[in-house]
Every structure is written in C-alpha cells, then in structure tokens.
C-alpha cells in the first residue's frame, strides 16, 4: 500500500506565501499522523518568530493542510512500481551554496533515510551551512513522493484495464523515472544510494559558493 518508500513516513511540505508585501518561503517534512493542532502551533510560532502579519497564519494553515490532505488521499491505495532503482537529481541553491548531484536510489528499501544521506553528503563535501542538508532531504522526498503517487495512478489504471484490455506498463511524466534505464548503465544495483566508482567523473557532485546578490 501507498507510503513514502523510506524509513520514516514523512511528507515533504513546501510553502510559498506573500502576505501584506512580505514573502515567506520554506520547505520541510511533516508527520502525517500529527494532529492538526500541531500545524496551528507551528504556524503561530513561525509568524511570531518572523514578525509576520496575523493573516499569515490561516494562509499557512491552508497550505500545509492542503498538502497533507493530498498525501492522505493516497493512503490505503495499492502501488505498482516497475523500476525499483530510480535516478534522483539534486539542483539547489541554499543561501550562498549551490549543489548539483545525481544518483540512483533503491525505492524498494524501506529503511532508507534521506535525512541521514543528506547529512553524510554535506559532511563529504565539507558543506557547513546547516540549511543545506534539510533542503537536500526535502528534494529527495519530493521526488520519491512523485514516484510513489504516480504508481498509485498506474495501479488504478491496471485494475480498470483487467477486463478485456492489456494492463498498462508503468509510465511517468517524470524525466527522472523515464531515464532510469539509461542511467542504470553508469551505476551498480546494490544499496539504496549508488554511484559507481569508475564513473564518478560523469556524475560527481558539484558544489559552488556564490556571492550575495543585491536584494537576493
């Protein structure tokens, strides 16, 4: 049944709001089992800490609750994922750090931990900004969530096609999923995160430090 294909069943949440001329953008993970009262407390605390206007709270509530409702709508649904090893791509700018990387991820491993992987990656690349790791983990979870949710749609179509029609193969609009076979040539097939040593020069991580921009 549907769930995030990771050790912790956490939902990636992305909030982008503009209230009374003030812009708030953030990305984080949320436990779908937490009560809505936790969301209210989080929104109020965020507004207070950042001195945001009072009408920011209901808009943040609506954004988070809407994303959680979408996630919960998939729960209990059957999944069908043809490719267990899928390519993921990181292309982020966090403050003054730009990081680009791509690797294969074993979505059949329900003990995988995006947060731990992000911490290890930052340690390996000597990234000291504490906001980069969480951003990487959210990006990974967003891509895994897309694959998992699309697999529910595939399973629904397959069930509908059982009578007199051939079941559809797994398909996705995601370029990451469609490129799985091509990228598989450059990687091994064991473990949750794979980067084949002799091909590191093709898909090695890239980290840049950029200067502050006016108004950035």
Short mmCIF file of C-alpha atoms in Angstrom, two decimals:
data_model
loop_
_atom_site.label_atom_id
_atom_site.label_comp_id
_atom_site.label_asym_id
_atom_site.label_seq_id
_atom_site.Cartn_x
_atom_site.Cartn_y
_atom_site.Cartn_z
CA UNK A 1 0.00 0.00 0.00
CA UNK A 2 0.96 3.63 -0.52
CA UNK A 3 3.57 5.16 1.75
CA UNK A 4 6.79 7.06 1.39
CA UNK A 5 9.43 4.49 0.37
CA UNK A 6 11.69 5.50 3.27
CA UNK A 7 12.22 4.53 6.90
CA UNK A 8 10.17 7.47 8.18
CA UNK A 9 6.83 8.13 6.51
CA UNK A 10 7.31 11.90 6.37
CA UNK A 11 5.57 14.22 3.90
CA UNK A 12 7.58 16.87 2.02
CA UNK A 13 5.88 20.25 2.50
CA UNK A 14 6.67 23.38 0.51
CA UNK A 15 5.18 26.75 1.50
CA UNK A 16 5.42 29.89 -0.63
CA UNK A 17 3.25 32.78 0.57
CA UNK A 18 3.14 36.53 0.13
CA UNK A 19 1.14 38.36 2.78
CA UNK A 20 0.90 42.15 3.00
CA UNK A 21 4.04 42.56 0.91
CA UNK A 22 6.06 40.05 2.94
CA UNK A 23 7.30 36.86 1.24
CA UNK A 24 7.68 33.61 3.13
CA UNK A 25 9.20 30.52 1.53
CA UNK A 26 10.17 27.33 3.28
CA UNK A 27 10.38 23.57 2.76
CA UNK A 28 10.29 20.91 5.46
CA UNK A 29 8.88 17.49 6.30
CA UNK A 30 5.79 16.69 8.34
CA UNK A 31 4.48 13.57 10.05
CA UNK A 32 1.01 12.89 8.55
CA UNK A 33 -0.06 11.29 11.83
CA UNK A 34 0.42 14.52 13.80
CA UNK A 35 -2.83 16.26 14.79
CA UNK A 36 -3.87 19.50 13.09
CA UNK A 37 -3.31 21.31 16.37
CA UNK A 38 0.41 20.89 15.76
CA UNK A 39 0.07 22.74 12.46
CA UNK A 40 -1.70 25.62 14.19
CA UNK A 41 1.03 25.87 16.82
CA UNK A 42 3.73 25.74 14.13
CA UNK A 43 2.08 28.48 12.05
CA UNK A 44 1.58 30.76 15.05
CA UNK A 45 5.14 30.22 16.26
CA UNK A 46 6.55 30.93 12.80
CA UNK A 47 4.52 34.12 12.46
CA UNK A 48 5.67 35.30 15.88
CA UNK A 49 9.35 34.47 15.36
CA UNK A 50 9.48 36.16 11.94
CA UNK A 51 7.14 39.04 12.90
CA UNK A 52 4.73 38.19 10.09
CA UNK A 53 1.21 39.69 9.92
CA UNK A 54 -1.64 37.90 11.71
CA UNK A 55 -3.40 36.89 8.46
CA UNK A 56 -0.32 34.86 7.58
CA UNK A 57 -1.39 32.11 10.00
CA UNK A 58 -4.61 30.98 8.23
CA UNK A 59 -2.87 31.02 4.84
CA UNK A 60 -0.03 28.86 6.11
CA UNK A 61 -2.56 26.51 7.71
CA UNK A 62 -4.41 26.17 4.42
CA UNK A 63 -1.20 25.45 2.51
CA UNK A 64 0.06 22.75 4.88
CA UNK A 65 -3.34 21.14 5.41
CA UNK A 66 -3.95 21.00 1.66
CA UNK A 67 -0.68 19.20 1.01
CA UNK A 68 -1.32 16.77 3.88
CA UNK A 69 -4.84 16.08 2.58
CA UNK A 70 -3.42 15.20 -0.84
CA UNK A 71 -0.92 12.80 0.76
CA UNK A 72 -3.62 11.17 2.89
CA UNK A 73 -5.83 10.69 -0.18
CA UNK A 74 -3.31 8.14 -1.46
CA UNK A 75 -3.12 6.18 1.80
CA UNK A 76 -4.55 2.69 1.62
CA UNK A 77 -4.19 2.64 -2.17
CA UNK A 78 -2.18 -0.06 -3.91
CA UNK A 79 1.10 0.83 -5.55
CA UNK A 80 2.81 -0.70 -8.56
CA UNK A 81 6.36 0.36 -9.29
CA UNK A 82 8.12 -1.38 -12.14
CA UNK A 83 11.58 0.14 -11.68
CA UNK A 84 12.95 -0.28 -8.15
CA UNK A 85 16.18 1.62 -8.86
CA UNK A 86 15.38 5.19 -9.89
CA UNK A 87 17.61 8.20 -10.65
CA UNK A 88 17.25 11.25 -8.42
CA UNK A 89 18.67 14.68 -9.13
CA UNK A 90 19.68 17.48 -6.79
CA UNK A 91 19.92 21.01 -8.17
CA UNK A 92 19.60 23.52 -5.35
CA UNK A 93 20.72 26.92 -4.20
CA UNK A 94 20.54 27.44 -0.44
CA UNK A 95 21.79 30.83 0.71
CA UNK A 96 25.24 31.06 -0.92
CA UNK A 97 25.66 27.33 -1.63
CA UNK A 98 24.79 25.78 -4.99
CA UNK A 99 24.83 21.97 -5.13
CA UNK A 100 24.17 19.68 -8.07
CA UNK A 101 24.27 15.91 -7.93
CA UNK A 102 22.54 12.82 -9.32
CA UNK A 103 22.47 9.24 -8.14
CA UNK A 104 20.33 6.12 -8.13
CA UNK A 105 18.03 5.33 -5.23
CA UNK A 106 16.57 1.96 -4.26
CA UNK A 107 12.92 2.70 -3.54
CA UNK A 108 12.42 -0.92 -2.55
CA UNK A 109 14.49 -0.30 0.57
CA UNK A 110 12.02 0.93 3.20
CA UNK A 111 14.88 1.52 5.65
CA UNK A 112 16.42 4.27 3.52
CA UNK A 113 16.83 7.64 5.24
CA UNK A 114 17.01 10.82 3.08
CA UNK A 115 17.93 12.94 6.08
CA UNK A 116 20.90 10.75 7.01
CA UNK A 117 22.03 10.62 3.37
CA UNK A 118 21.87 14.43 3.18
CA UNK A 119 23.95 14.77 6.36
CA UNK A 120 26.57 12.38 5.03
CA UNK A 121 26.68 14.15 1.67
CA UNK A 122 27.22 17.53 3.35
CA UNK A 123 29.98 16.06 5.50
CA UNK A 124 31.70 14.51 2.47
CA UNK A 125 31.54 17.77 0.54
CA UNK A 126 32.50 19.97 3.51
CA UNK A 127 29.25 21.92 3.34
CA UNK A 128 28.90 23.79 6.64
CA UNK A 129 25.64 25.70 6.07
CA UNK A 130 23.11 23.88 8.33
CA UNK A 131 20.23 24.68 5.96
CA UNK A 132 21.66 22.74 3.01
CA UNK A 133 21.17 19.23 4.43
CA UNK A 134 17.44 19.63 5.17
CA UNK A 135 16.92 21.15 1.70
CA UNK A 136 18.58 18.13 0.07
CA UNK A 137 16.45 15.73 2.12
CA UNK A 138 13.23 17.53 1.16
CA UNK A 139 14.21 17.46 -2.51
CA UNK A 140 14.80 13.70 -2.32
CA UNK A 141 11.47 13.16 -0.57
CA UNK A 142 9.63 15.27 -3.15
CA UNK A 143 10.96 13.10 -5.96
CA UNK A 144 10.16 9.87 -4.11
CA UNK A 145 6.67 11.19 -3.34
CA UNK A 146 6.10 11.91 -7.04
CA UNK A 147 7.13 8.37 -7.98
CA UNK A 148 5.00 6.80 -5.22
CA UNK A 149 1.89 8.84 -6.01
CA UNK A 150 2.16 8.17 -9.74
CA UNK A 151 2.47 4.46 -9.02
CA UNK A 152 -0.97 4.60 -7.37
CA UNK A 153 -2.42 6.03 -10.58
CA UNK A 154 -0.75 3.27 -12.57
CA UNK A 155 -2.25 0.63 -10.31
CA UNK A 156 -5.70 2.18 -10.65
CA UNK A 157 -5.42 2.08 -14.44
CA UNK A 158 -4.28 -1.51 -14.31
CA UNK A 159 -7.28 -2.52 -12.24
CA UNK A 160 -9.61 -0.76 -14.66
CA UNK A 161 -7.99 -2.46 -17.63
CA UNK A 162 -8.27 -6.03 -16.35
CA UNK A 163 -11.46 -6.74 -18.25
CA UNK A 164 -10.55 -7.38 -21.89
CA UNK A 165 -7.66 -4.98 -22.02
CA UNK A 166 -3.95 -5.28 -21.52
CA UNK A 167 -2.66 -3.76 -18.30
CA UNK A 168 -0.53 -0.67 -18.97
CA UNK A 169 3.14 -0.67 -18.24
CA UNK A 170 4.45 1.69 -15.60
CA UNK A 171 4.78 5.13 -17.11
CA UNK A 172 5.54 8.56 -15.73
CA UNK A 173 5.80 12.13 -16.83
CA UNK A 174 8.89 12.40 -14.67
CA UNK A 175 12.08 12.53 -16.74
CA UNK A 176 13.88 11.03 -13.76
CA UNK A 177 11.82 7.86 -13.93
CA UNK A 178 11.93 7.59 -17.70
CA UNK A 179 15.71 7.90 -17.69
CA UNK A 180 16.17 5.09 -15.16
CA UNK A 181 17.30 2.54 -17.73
CA UNK A 182 19.82 4.90 -19.32
CA UNK A 183 21.38 5.99 -16.04
CA UNK A 184 21.42 2.41 -14.79
CA UNK A 185 24.25 1.73 -17.26
CA UNK A 186 26.51 4.03 -15.27
CA UNK A 187 25.71 2.69 -11.81
CA UNK A 188 25.65 -0.56 -9.88
CA UNK A 189 22.50 -2.16 -8.50
CA UNK A 190 23.17 -2.74 -4.79
CA UNK A 191 22.33 -0.48 -1.86
CA UNK A 192 19.98 2.46 -1.52
CA UNK A 193 22.24 5.11 -2.99
CA UNK A 194 24.64 4.11 -5.74
CA UNK A 195 27.42 5.92 -7.55
CA UNK A 196 29.69 3.53 -9.40
CA UNK A 197 33.29 4.38 -8.59
CA UNK A 198 34.77 4.21 -12.08
CA UNK A 199 32.03 6.54 -13.39
CA UNK A 200 32.27 9.18 -10.65
CA UNK A 201 33.73 11.67 -13.12
CA UNK A 202 30.42 11.53 -15.04
CA UNK A 203 28.09 12.10 -12.10
CA UNK A 204 30.18 13.55 -9.33
CA UNK A 205 28.66 16.19 -7.03
CA UNK A 206 29.26 19.84 -7.87
CA UNK A 207 29.30 22.49 -5.14
CA UNK A 208 29.71 26.21 -5.77
CA UNK A 209 29.75 29.18 -3.43
CA UNK A 210 28.13 32.28 -4.90
CA UNK A 211 28.36 35.88 -3.76
CA UNK A 212 25.45 37.70 -2.20
CA UNK A 213 23.19 39.35 -4.75
CA UNK A 214 21.51 42.69 -4.40
CA UNK A 215 18.07 42.07 -2.99
CA UNK A 216 18.64 38.27 -3.01
#
